[in-house]
Tab-separated table of C-alpha atoms in Angstrom:
chain	number	residue	atom	x	y	z
G	16	GLY	CA	0.000	0.000	0.000
G	17	ALA	CA	0.900	3.666	-0.119
G	18	VAL	CA	3.556	4.730	2.358
G	19	VAL	CA	4.258	8.081	3.922
G	20	SER	CA	7.459	8.565	5.872
G	21	GLN	CA	8.466	11.213	8.360
G	22	HIS	CA	11.846	12.205	9.683
G	23	PRO	CA	12.908	12.503	12.414
G	24	SER	CA	10.660	10.271	14.470
G	25	ARG	CA	11.673	11.956	17.675
G	26	VAL	CA	13.500	15.170	18.503
G	27	ILE	CA	14.490	16.908	21.685
G	28	CYS	CA	15.679	20.482	21.404
G	29	LYS	CA	16.365	23.538	23.473
G	30	SER	CA	13.936	26.417	23.627
G	31	GLY	CA	14.613	28.958	20.892
G	32	THR	CA	15.994	26.544	18.325
G	33	SER	CA	14.349	25.586	15.047
G	34	VAL	CA	13.341	22.073	14.095
G	35	LYS	CA	12.643	20.782	10.582
G	36	ILE	CA	10.361	17.808	10.013
G	37	GLU	CA	10.220	16.069	6.645
G	38	CYS	CA	7.221	14.259	5.203
G	39	ARG	CA	7.685	12.094	2.128
G	40	SER	CA	5.317	10.106	-0.016
G	41	LEU	CA	7.400	7.075	-0.946
G	42	ASP	CA	5.569	5.459	-3.825
G	43	PHE	CA	3.122	8.056	-5.057
G	44	GLN	CA	2.949	11.744	-5.855
G	45	ALA	CA	1.042	14.025	-3.538
G	46	THR	CA	0.039	17.493	-4.662
G	47	THR	CA	-1.490	18.063	-1.251
G	48	MET	CA	-0.194	17.048	2.144
G	49	PHE	CA	-1.656	17.858	5.527
G	50	TRP	CA	0.104	18.667	8.775
G	51	TYR	CA	-1.673	17.749	11.998
G	52	ARG	CA	-0.709	18.169	15.620
G	53	GLN	CA	-1.844	16.059	18.551
G	54	PHE	CA	-1.439	17.062	22.190
G	55	PRO	CA	-1.790	14.379	24.897
G	56	LYS	CA	-5.341	13.043	25.222
G	57	GLN	CA	-6.504	15.391	22.463
G	58	SER	CA	-7.640	14.822	18.912
G	59	LEU	CA	-5.484	15.395	15.875
G	60	MET	CA	-5.937	18.995	14.815
G	61	LEU	CA	-5.173	20.249	11.340
G	62	MET	CA	-2.443	22.878	11.359
G	63	ALA	CA	-2.048	23.557	7.664
G	64	THR	CA	-2.548	22.245	4.169
G	65	SER	CA	0.625	22.009	2.154
G	66	ASN	CA	0.225	22.557	-1.583
G	67	GLU	CA	2.975	21.669	-4.046
G	68	GLY	CA	4.287	24.751	-5.787
G	69	SER	CA	2.206	27.256	-3.850
G	70	LYS	CA	1.783	28.683	-0.388
G	71	ALA	CA	0.408	26.579	2.414
G	72	THR	CA	-3.034	27.249	3.833
G	73	TYR	CA	-2.965	27.664	7.598
G	74	GLU	CA	-5.779	26.995	10.015
G	75	GLN	CA	-7.017	29.712	12.301
G	76	GLY	CA	-4.730	30.191	15.272
G	77	VAL	CA	-1.666	28.651	13.621
G	78	GLU	CA	1.104	31.184	13.054
G	79	LYS	CA	2.456	30.888	9.526
G	80	ASP	CA	5.699	32.659	10.460
G	81	LYS	CA	6.325	30.202	13.255
G	82	PHE	CA	5.401	27.021	11.402
G	83	LEU	CA	7.052	27.290	8.011
G	84	ILE	CA	5.856	24.870	5.361
G	85	ASN	CA	7.628	24.141	2.113
G	86	HIS	CA	6.235	21.735	-0.478
G	87	ALA	CA	8.922	21.922	-3.143
G	88	SER	CA	8.209	18.631	-4.890
G	89	LEU	CA	5.385	16.174	-5.370
G	90	THR	CA	6.876	13.813	-2.817
G	91	LEU	CA	8.213	16.089	-0.085
G	92	SER	CA	6.756	18.604	2.329
G	93	THR	CA	8.685	20.083	5.235
G	94	LEU	CA	7.459	21.725	8.413
G	95	THR	CA	9.897	23.935	10.292
G	96	VAL	CA	9.048	24.924	13.832
G	97	THR	CA	10.955	28.161	14.311
G	98	SER	CA	12.087	29.401	17.708
G	99	ALA	CA	10.490	26.432	19.401
G	100	HIS	CA	9.091	26.805	22.916
G	101	PRO	CA	8.002	24.159	25.429
G	102	GLU	CA	4.340	24.692	24.492
G	103	ASP	CA	5.223	23.516	20.958
G	104	SER	CA	6.018	20.074	22.358
G	105	SER	CA	3.587	17.762	20.640
G	106	PHE	CA	3.122	14.896	18.191
G	107	TYR	CA	3.296	16.208	14.631
G	108	ILE	CA	1.820	13.984	11.922
G	109	CYS	CA	1.645	14.510	8.192
G	110	SER	CA	-0.665	12.835	5.749
G	111	ALA	CA	-1.159	12.608	2.028
G	112	THR	CA	-4.186	11.728	-0.037
G	113	ILE	CA	-4.199	9.184	-2.822
G	114	ARG	CA	-7.111	8.745	-5.189
G	115	THR	CA	-7.837	5.273	-6.533
G	116	SER	CA	-10.972	4.090	-8.313
G	117	GLY	CA	-12.720	7.343	-7.466
G	118	GLN	CA	-12.098	6.973	-3.756
G	119	GLU	CA	-9.789	9.104	-1.660
G	120	THR	CA	-7.786	7.637	1.174
G	121	GLN	CA	-5.518	9.551	3.486
G	122	TYR	CA	-2.305	7.892	4.559
G	123	PHE	CA	-0.458	9.081	7.606
G	124	GLY	CA	3.222	9.285	8.325
G	125	PRO	CA	4.472	7.665	11.544
G	126	GLY	CA	4.639	11.034	13.257
G	127	THR	CA	7.356	13.118	14.887
G	128	ARG	CA	7.415	13.529	18.622
G	129	LEU	CA	8.850	16.927	19.517
G	130	LEU	CA	10.001	17.805	23.025
G	131	VAL	CA	11.205	21.336	23.633
G	132	LEU	CA	13.135	21.833	26.847
J	28	ARG	CA	-16.939	24.947	13.525
J	29	LYS	CA	-17.083	21.338	12.400
J	30	GLU	CA	-16.712	18.900	15.269
J	31	VAL	CA	-16.808	15.234	16.071
J	32	GLU	CA	-17.717	14.170	19.597
J	33	GLN	CA	-16.864	10.834	21.167
J	34	ASP	CA	-17.095	9.244	24.581
J	35	PRO	CA	-13.430	9.077	25.666
J	36	GLY	CA	-13.901	5.925	27.712
J	37	PRO	CA	-11.937	4.005	28.719
J	38	PHE	CA	-13.903	0.906	27.927
J	39	ASN	CA	-12.466	-2.030	29.838
J	40	VAL	CA	-13.850	-5.322	28.551
J	41	PRO	CA	-12.925	-9.010	28.810
J	42	GLU	CA	-11.774	-10.985	25.811
J	43	GLY	CA	-14.687	-12.188	23.737
J	44	ALA	CA	-16.963	-9.339	24.711
J	45	THR	CA	-18.929	-7.233	22.288
J	46	VAL	CA	-18.350	-3.509	22.602
J	47	ALA	CA	-19.945	-0.547	20.857
J	48	PHE	CA	-18.634	2.965	20.353
J	49	ASN	CA	-20.639	5.948	19.241
J	50	CYS	CA	-19.901	9.400	17.972
J	51	THR	CA	-21.807	12.409	16.705
J	52	TYR	CA	-20.794	14.936	14.107
J	53	SER	CA	-21.852	18.543	13.679
J	54	ASN	CA	-21.567	19.106	9.936
J	55	SER	CA	-24.783	17.925	8.335
J	56	ALA	CA	-23.249	18.387	4.880
J	57	SER	CA	-20.499	15.825	5.441
J	58	GLN	CA	-20.762	12.848	3.150
J	59	SER	CA	-18.239	10.296	4.285
J	60	PHE	CA	-16.819	9.064	7.528
J	61	PHE	CA	-14.231	6.668	8.825
J	62	TRP	CA	-13.124	4.841	11.898
J	63	TYR	CA	-9.386	4.968	12.491
J	64	ARG	CA	-7.423	3.060	15.076
J	65	GLN	CA	-4.532	4.669	16.939
J	66	ASP	CA	-2.125	2.693	19.071
J	67	CYS	CA	-0.208	4.403	21.844
J	68	ARG	CA	2.317	6.905	20.468
J	69	LYS	CA	1.638	5.831	16.882
J	70	GLU	CA	-0.047	7.375	13.866
J	71	PRO	CA	-3.726	6.675	13.154
J	72	LYS	CA	-4.497	3.830	10.767
J	73	LEU	CA	-7.664	3.381	8.769
J	74	LEU	CA	-9.927	0.722	10.209
J	75	MET	CA	-12.953	1.052	7.963
J	76	SER	CA	-15.234	3.381	6.086
J	77	VAL	CA	-18.734	4.142	7.312
J	78	TYR	CA	-21.789	3.948	5.053
J	79	SER	CA	-25.486	4.554	5.642
J	80	SER	CA	-26.152	1.007	4.542
J	81	GLY	CA	-23.769	-0.313	7.153
J	82	ASN	CA	-20.335	-1.738	6.606
J	83	GLU	CA	-19.100	-5.016	8.033
J	84	ASP	CA	-15.522	-6.237	8.002
J	85	GLY	CA	-15.036	-9.419	9.961
J	86	ARG	CA	-15.711	-8.690	13.613
J	87	PHE	CA	-16.204	-4.980	12.966
J	88	THR	CA	-19.451	-3.302	11.933
J	89	ALA	CA	-19.824	0.409	11.274
J	90	GLN	CA	-23.084	2.264	10.845
J	91	LEU	CA	-24.064	5.805	9.905
J	92	ASN	CA	-27.358	7.474	10.805
J	93	ARG	CA	-27.544	10.704	8.836
J	94	ALA	CA	-30.798	11.858	10.374
J	95	SER	CA	-29.280	11.776	13.857
J	96	GLN	CA	-25.739	12.618	12.678
J	97	TYR	CA	-24.589	9.598	14.589
J	98	ILE	CA	-21.927	7.000	13.814
J	99	SER	CA	-21.309	3.697	15.526
J	100	LEU	CA	-18.681	0.974	15.608
J	101	LEU	CA	-19.412	-2.493	16.925
J	102	ILE	CA	-16.627	-4.929	17.761
J	103	ARG	CA	-17.614	-8.538	18.319
J	104	ASP	CA	-15.544	-11.238	20.018
J	105	SER	CA	-12.961	-8.687	21.094
J	106	LYS	CA	-9.304	-9.683	21.159
J	107	LEU	CA	-6.420	-8.457	23.277
J	108	SER	CA	-4.985	-6.923	20.108
J	109	ASP	CA	-8.067	-4.735	19.726
J	110	SER	CA	-6.817	-2.608	22.631
J	111	ALA	CA	-6.267	0.851	21.160
J	112	THR	CA	-7.923	4.226	20.777
J	113	TYR	CA	-10.648	4.364	18.153
J	114	LEU	CA	-11.043	7.640	16.316
J	115	CYS	CA	-14.274	8.720	14.678
J	116	VAL	CA	-13.448	10.788	11.612
J	117	ASP	CA	-15.409	13.152	9.378
J	118	ASN	CA	-14.023	13.386	5.849
J	119	GLY	CA	-15.603	16.794	5.363
J	120	GLY	CA	-12.774	19.194	6.138
J	121	SER	CA	-12.827	22.356	4.065
J	122	GLN	CA	-9.299	21.698	2.787
J	123	GLY	CA	-9.952	18.049	2.031
J	124	ASN	CA	-8.581	17.220	5.465
J	125	LEU	CA	-9.992	14.863	8.055
J	126	ILE	CA	-11.759	16.032	11.219
J	127	PHE	CA	-10.997	13.799	14.155
J	128	GLY	CA	-12.800	13.074	17.359
J	129	LYS	CA	-10.710	12.769	20.524
J	130	GLY	CA	-11.008	9.027	20.385
J	131	THR	CA	-12.424	6.297	22.573
J	132	LYS	CA	-9.944	4.166	24.427
J	133	LEU	CA	-10.562	0.423	24.503
J	134	SER	CA	-8.733	-1.957	26.779
J	135	VAL	CA	-9.396	-5.680	26.311
J	136	LYS	CA	-8.358	-7.781	29.292
J	137	PRO	CA	-7.588	-11.525	29.409
């Protein structure tokens, strides 16, 4: 089946540093990828929609200058958390949609667990 | 705002039990729904789609009631490996994204 990878799987960083997370579609092209965030005991919340070749669409309350998204190719989207703070500690998950036989299915990456000290 | 509401549980059941989860959704225009399964500290994985006519896959049965905006998941003959959090999902996000409930935690005991 379709596979989405994320790197790194886990990162610990100091407050004020920037962290880049990569999301790759391994065996299909994805014009659109989604970035979600999940805090403990909470649901996955959409942060932004990453569109290949154009600017990302951010959800209300998500700072576009803090969470930089680049979707430079049909198989790669990156999320950079700039000047990370402890409240940014969370589980970040990307997903990509593949359309087969008229049906859309979203596949998720394994997630990146970020801990900001 | 589009929302999906679920009973967080936990549901603690013995092996072999039948357990049912429910959720409600707020967006009456949404057309398709899913149940995802999420294991601890892992990404969500698609369990099954939900149709008005009902959808059965082995021990799992999903049902959608559009009039009540209500979705259910029934697990029969539960196994230890069914222990996980079950996420009710609305496929009606404005960006083509999924809208997740907080999940219902199931723990199947020997």
